[in-house]
Amino acid sequence: MTAHILDHPIWNALTTRQSGFAEADGLARRYRPEISLFAAIADRTPDSFASLRRLIPDGGTVALFTIAPVTPPDDFEVTLATTLEQMLGTELVEADESALSPLGVADAPEMLDLAELTKPGPYYLRTHELGAFLGVRVGGQLVAMAGERMRLNGFTEVTAVCTHPDHCGKGYGSLLLGAVARRVRARGETPFLHVFSHNTQAIALYLRSGFTHRQTMQLTVLAKRSVPTSV
């Protein structure tokens, strides 16, 4: 059976629409470190893991999204192994977006501060370059945001849906999620997202916002072990 493009989302993003953000070595790809932690390998062969190793500095880490659990060679350490739910935006509803504003380079430090406070997932100073981001400001302060991350042929991922703790319960997350997803749909693409399987509160929000479950994915964070120097 032919694999679905979303079964291998990082690889398919970095070899198509987001190849310009990729560092490549043979059978491995990764986003540039200042943009994202994510990486992918073509298959589970030793050659693929060797390619991946060459892309990681000593002591560095990358994160893989896969269907099956990853068992790496001994020169990698698994620092996190958990599951994610992959969801598709299929039944989106319209909403008033007048409170939303586009975010860009000038907003990058505030976006990073908000992501570090709320921890919606890996987010870096230049993550916003991967796609369009929207935000909500209250009294000039950025209090909520969401945007686009992985972009594959026919699909764009919604990411970094987060709200400052002092402004939760006002519907900003749902509003931003829907607005980003509708913009993706307006381009003729399907919005999708990933959420930790244990984050039942977020999953409930996504279901109410018109997303449906597609499949469970494995998230594996790998650290490159240093190779001792022979004497």
C-alpha positions as MATLAB code, in Angstrom:
seq = 'MTAHILDHPIWNALTTRQSGFAEADGLARRYRPEISLFAAIADRTPDSFASLRRLIPDGGTVALFTIAPVTPPDDFEVTLATTLEQMLGTELVEADESALSPLGVADAPEMLDLAELTKPGPYYLRTHELGAFLGVRVGGQLVAMAGERMRLNGFTEVTAVCTHPDHCGKGYGSLLLGAVARRVRARGETPFLHVFSHNTQAIALYLRSGFTHRQTMQLTVLAKRSVPTSV';
ca = [
       0.000    0.000    0.000;
       1.335    3.452   -0.914;
       2.175    5.582    2.109;
       0.202    8.774    2.639;
       2.201   12.006    2.395;
       1.356   12.800    6.044;
       2.858    9.499    7.217;
       6.307   11.054    6.665;
       5.549   14.767    7.098;
       8.982   16.174    7.940;
      10.742   14.376    5.076;
       8.030   15.335    2.618;
       8.137   18.980    3.700;
      11.927   19.242    3.522;
      12.162   17.554    0.122;
       9.402   19.656   -1.490;
       7.933   23.023   -0.453;
      10.379   23.683    2.387;
      13.576   22.386    0.829;
      14.985   25.899    1.157;
      14.895   25.521    4.959;
      16.671   22.155    4.907;
      20.130   20.946    5.745;
      20.720   17.726    3.820;
      23.136   14.811    3.927;
      22.333   11.878    1.674;
      19.445   10.033    3.293;
      18.673   12.599    6.021;
      17.165   16.070    6.198;
      16.730   18.522    9.046;
      15.414   22.050    9.419;
      18.139   24.580   10.037;
      18.737   24.601   13.829;
      17.671   28.226   14.298;
      14.274   27.389   12.781;
      13.243   23.980   14.106;
      14.325   20.830   15.950;
      12.728   18.497   13.405;
      14.574   16.039   11.179;
      13.777   12.984    9.076;
      15.488   10.013    7.484;
      14.585    8.269    4.250;
      14.362    4.844    5.919;
      15.632    2.911    8.956;
      18.883    1.687    7.389;
      22.316    2.278    8.975;
      23.150    4.565    6.042;
      20.183    6.822    6.888;
      21.190    7.063   10.545;
      24.784    7.777    9.482;
      23.519   10.642    7.323;
      21.461   11.972   10.233;
      24.422   11.783   12.583;
      26.491   13.958   10.256;
      23.794   16.653   10.403;
      23.878   16.908   14.214;
      26.661   18.670   16.135;
      28.145   16.857   19.128;
      25.652   16.988   21.965;
      22.933   18.212   19.614;
      19.404   16.837   19.343;
      16.750   16.361   16.675;
      13.128   15.219   16.769;
      11.577   12.669   14.401;
       7.888   12.074   13.580;
       7.257    8.483   12.484;
       4.488    5.908   12.293;
       6.428    3.150   14.053;
       8.689    3.555   17.105;
      12.320    4.391   16.345;
      15.181    2.209   17.597;
      18.370    4.080   16.702;
      21.954    2.781   16.657;
      24.009    3.036   19.835;
      25.610    6.312   18.765;
      22.277    8.035   19.495;
      20.508    8.444   22.809;
      16.693    8.579   22.949;
      15.900   11.499   25.259;
      12.145   11.464   24.655;
       9.794    8.903   23.148;
       6.084    9.671   23.215;
       3.060    9.848   20.948;
       1.256   12.602   19.087;
      -2.179   12.755   17.535;
      -2.230   13.934   13.931;
      -5.467   15.756   13.099;
      -6.998   17.228    9.939;
      -9.084   20.395    9.642;
     -12.196   19.141    7.879;
     -15.231   21.020    9.259;
     -14.029   24.556    9.926;
     -16.531   27.233   10.957;
     -16.420   30.961   10.202;
     -15.698   33.483   12.959;
     -15.074   37.192   13.428;
     -11.330   37.761   12.906;
     -11.260   41.509   13.519;
      -9.214   41.072   16.722;
      -6.392   39.307   14.865;
      -3.300   40.849   13.317;
      -0.491   39.404   11.183;
       2.850   38.776   12.883;
       6.292   39.038   11.336;
       9.966   39.805   11.851;
       9.337   42.776   14.139;
       7.227   40.579   16.435;
       9.715   37.679   16.582;
      11.128   38.385   20.087;
       7.626   38.654   21.588;
       6.551   35.502   19.774;
       9.505   33.610   21.204;
       8.793   34.927   24.713;
       5.164   33.810   24.481;
       6.157   30.351   23.197;
       8.764   29.914   25.937;
       6.162   30.863   28.553;
       3.369   28.614   27.250;
       5.437   25.797   25.658;
       3.175   24.825   22.718;
       6.024   22.725   21.297;
       9.472   23.398   19.841;
       9.642   27.057   18.834;
      12.673   29.159   17.905;
      13.391   32.792   17.062;
      13.045   32.122   13.313;
      10.253   29.518   13.371;
       7.851   32.205   12.135;
       9.666   32.165    8.762;
       8.059   28.807    7.940;
       4.632   30.344    7.256;
       2.072   32.986    8.138;
       1.396   33.759   11.819;
      -1.486   35.628   13.425;
      -1.742   37.122   16.906;
      -3.965   38.853   19.417;
      -2.728   41.952   21.237;
      -4.257   43.399   24.391;
      -2.956   46.795   25.461;
      -0.134   46.373   22.977;
       1.008   43.057   24.492;
       1.037   39.878   22.383;
      -1.185   37.522   24.374;
      -1.994   34.765   21.876;
      -0.764   33.443   18.532;
      -0.868   30.609   16.016;
       0.721   29.994   12.645;
       2.010   27.606   10.004;
       4.943   25.205   10.268;
       5.374   22.163    7.984;
       4.237   22.754    4.413;
       3.827   19.768    2.099;
       2.199   19.408   -1.291;
      -1.504   19.923   -0.593;
      -1.123   20.267    3.190;
       0.008   22.892    5.716;
       0.459   22.317    9.439;
      -1.050   24.656   12.040;
       1.283   25.171   14.983;
       2.218   27.237   18.060;
      -1.390   27.722   19.176;
      -0.819   29.375   22.531;
      -2.304   31.936   24.912;
      -0.708   33.821   27.782;
      -1.941   32.349   31.113;
      -3.409   35.711   32.136;
      -5.674   35.692   29.080;
      -6.894   32.093   28.921;
     -10.603   31.348   28.715;
     -11.372   34.161   26.248;
     -11.516   31.990   23.143;
      -8.308   33.295   21.578;
      -6.889   29.813   20.920;
      -9.949   28.613   19.058;
     -10.195   31.863   17.110;
      -6.548   31.756   16.000;
      -6.618   28.045   15.194;
      -9.660   28.497   12.990;
      -8.311   31.601   11.293;
      -4.987   29.991   10.335;
      -6.729   26.819    9.198;
      -9.246   28.735    7.057;
      -6.403   30.572    5.324;
      -4.833   27.221    4.505;
      -8.139   25.941    3.139;
      -8.575   29.106    1.064;
      -5.348   28.185   -0.773;
      -6.834   24.828   -1.696;
      -4.797   22.940    0.910;
      -5.775   20.826    3.903;
      -4.750   22.088    7.368;
      -3.361   19.546    9.812;
      -1.741   19.622   13.228;
       0.031   17.516   15.819;
      -0.745   17.456   19.525;
       0.639   15.381   22.391;
      -1.660   12.414   23.010;
      -1.870   13.254   26.717;
      -3.001   16.844   26.071;
      -6.697   16.092   26.275;
      -7.657   19.736   26.819;
      -6.039   20.812   23.529;
      -7.482   17.818   21.672;
     -10.960   18.770   22.863;
     -10.396   22.334   21.579;
      -9.260   21.037   18.191;
     -12.263   18.734   17.891;
     -14.628   21.624   18.688;
     -12.816   23.723   16.063;
     -13.510   21.272   13.242;
     -10.449   19.016   13.328;
     -10.717   15.235   13.190;
      -8.265   12.540   14.228;
      -6.218   10.979   11.439;
      -3.632    8.790   13.173;
      -1.265    8.451   16.120;
       2.358    9.369   15.430;
       5.570    8.602   17.299;
       7.719   11.502   18.477;
      11.324   10.537   19.152;
      13.977   13.015   20.275;
      17.500   11.787   19.580;
      20.721   13.141   21.032;
      24.001   12.507   19.256;
      26.476   10.716   21.510;
      30.058   11.913   21.385;
      32.493    9.370   20.002;
      35.524    8.945   22.311;
      38.808    9.957   20.745;
      41.239    7.054   20.561;
      44.688    7.549   22.069;
];
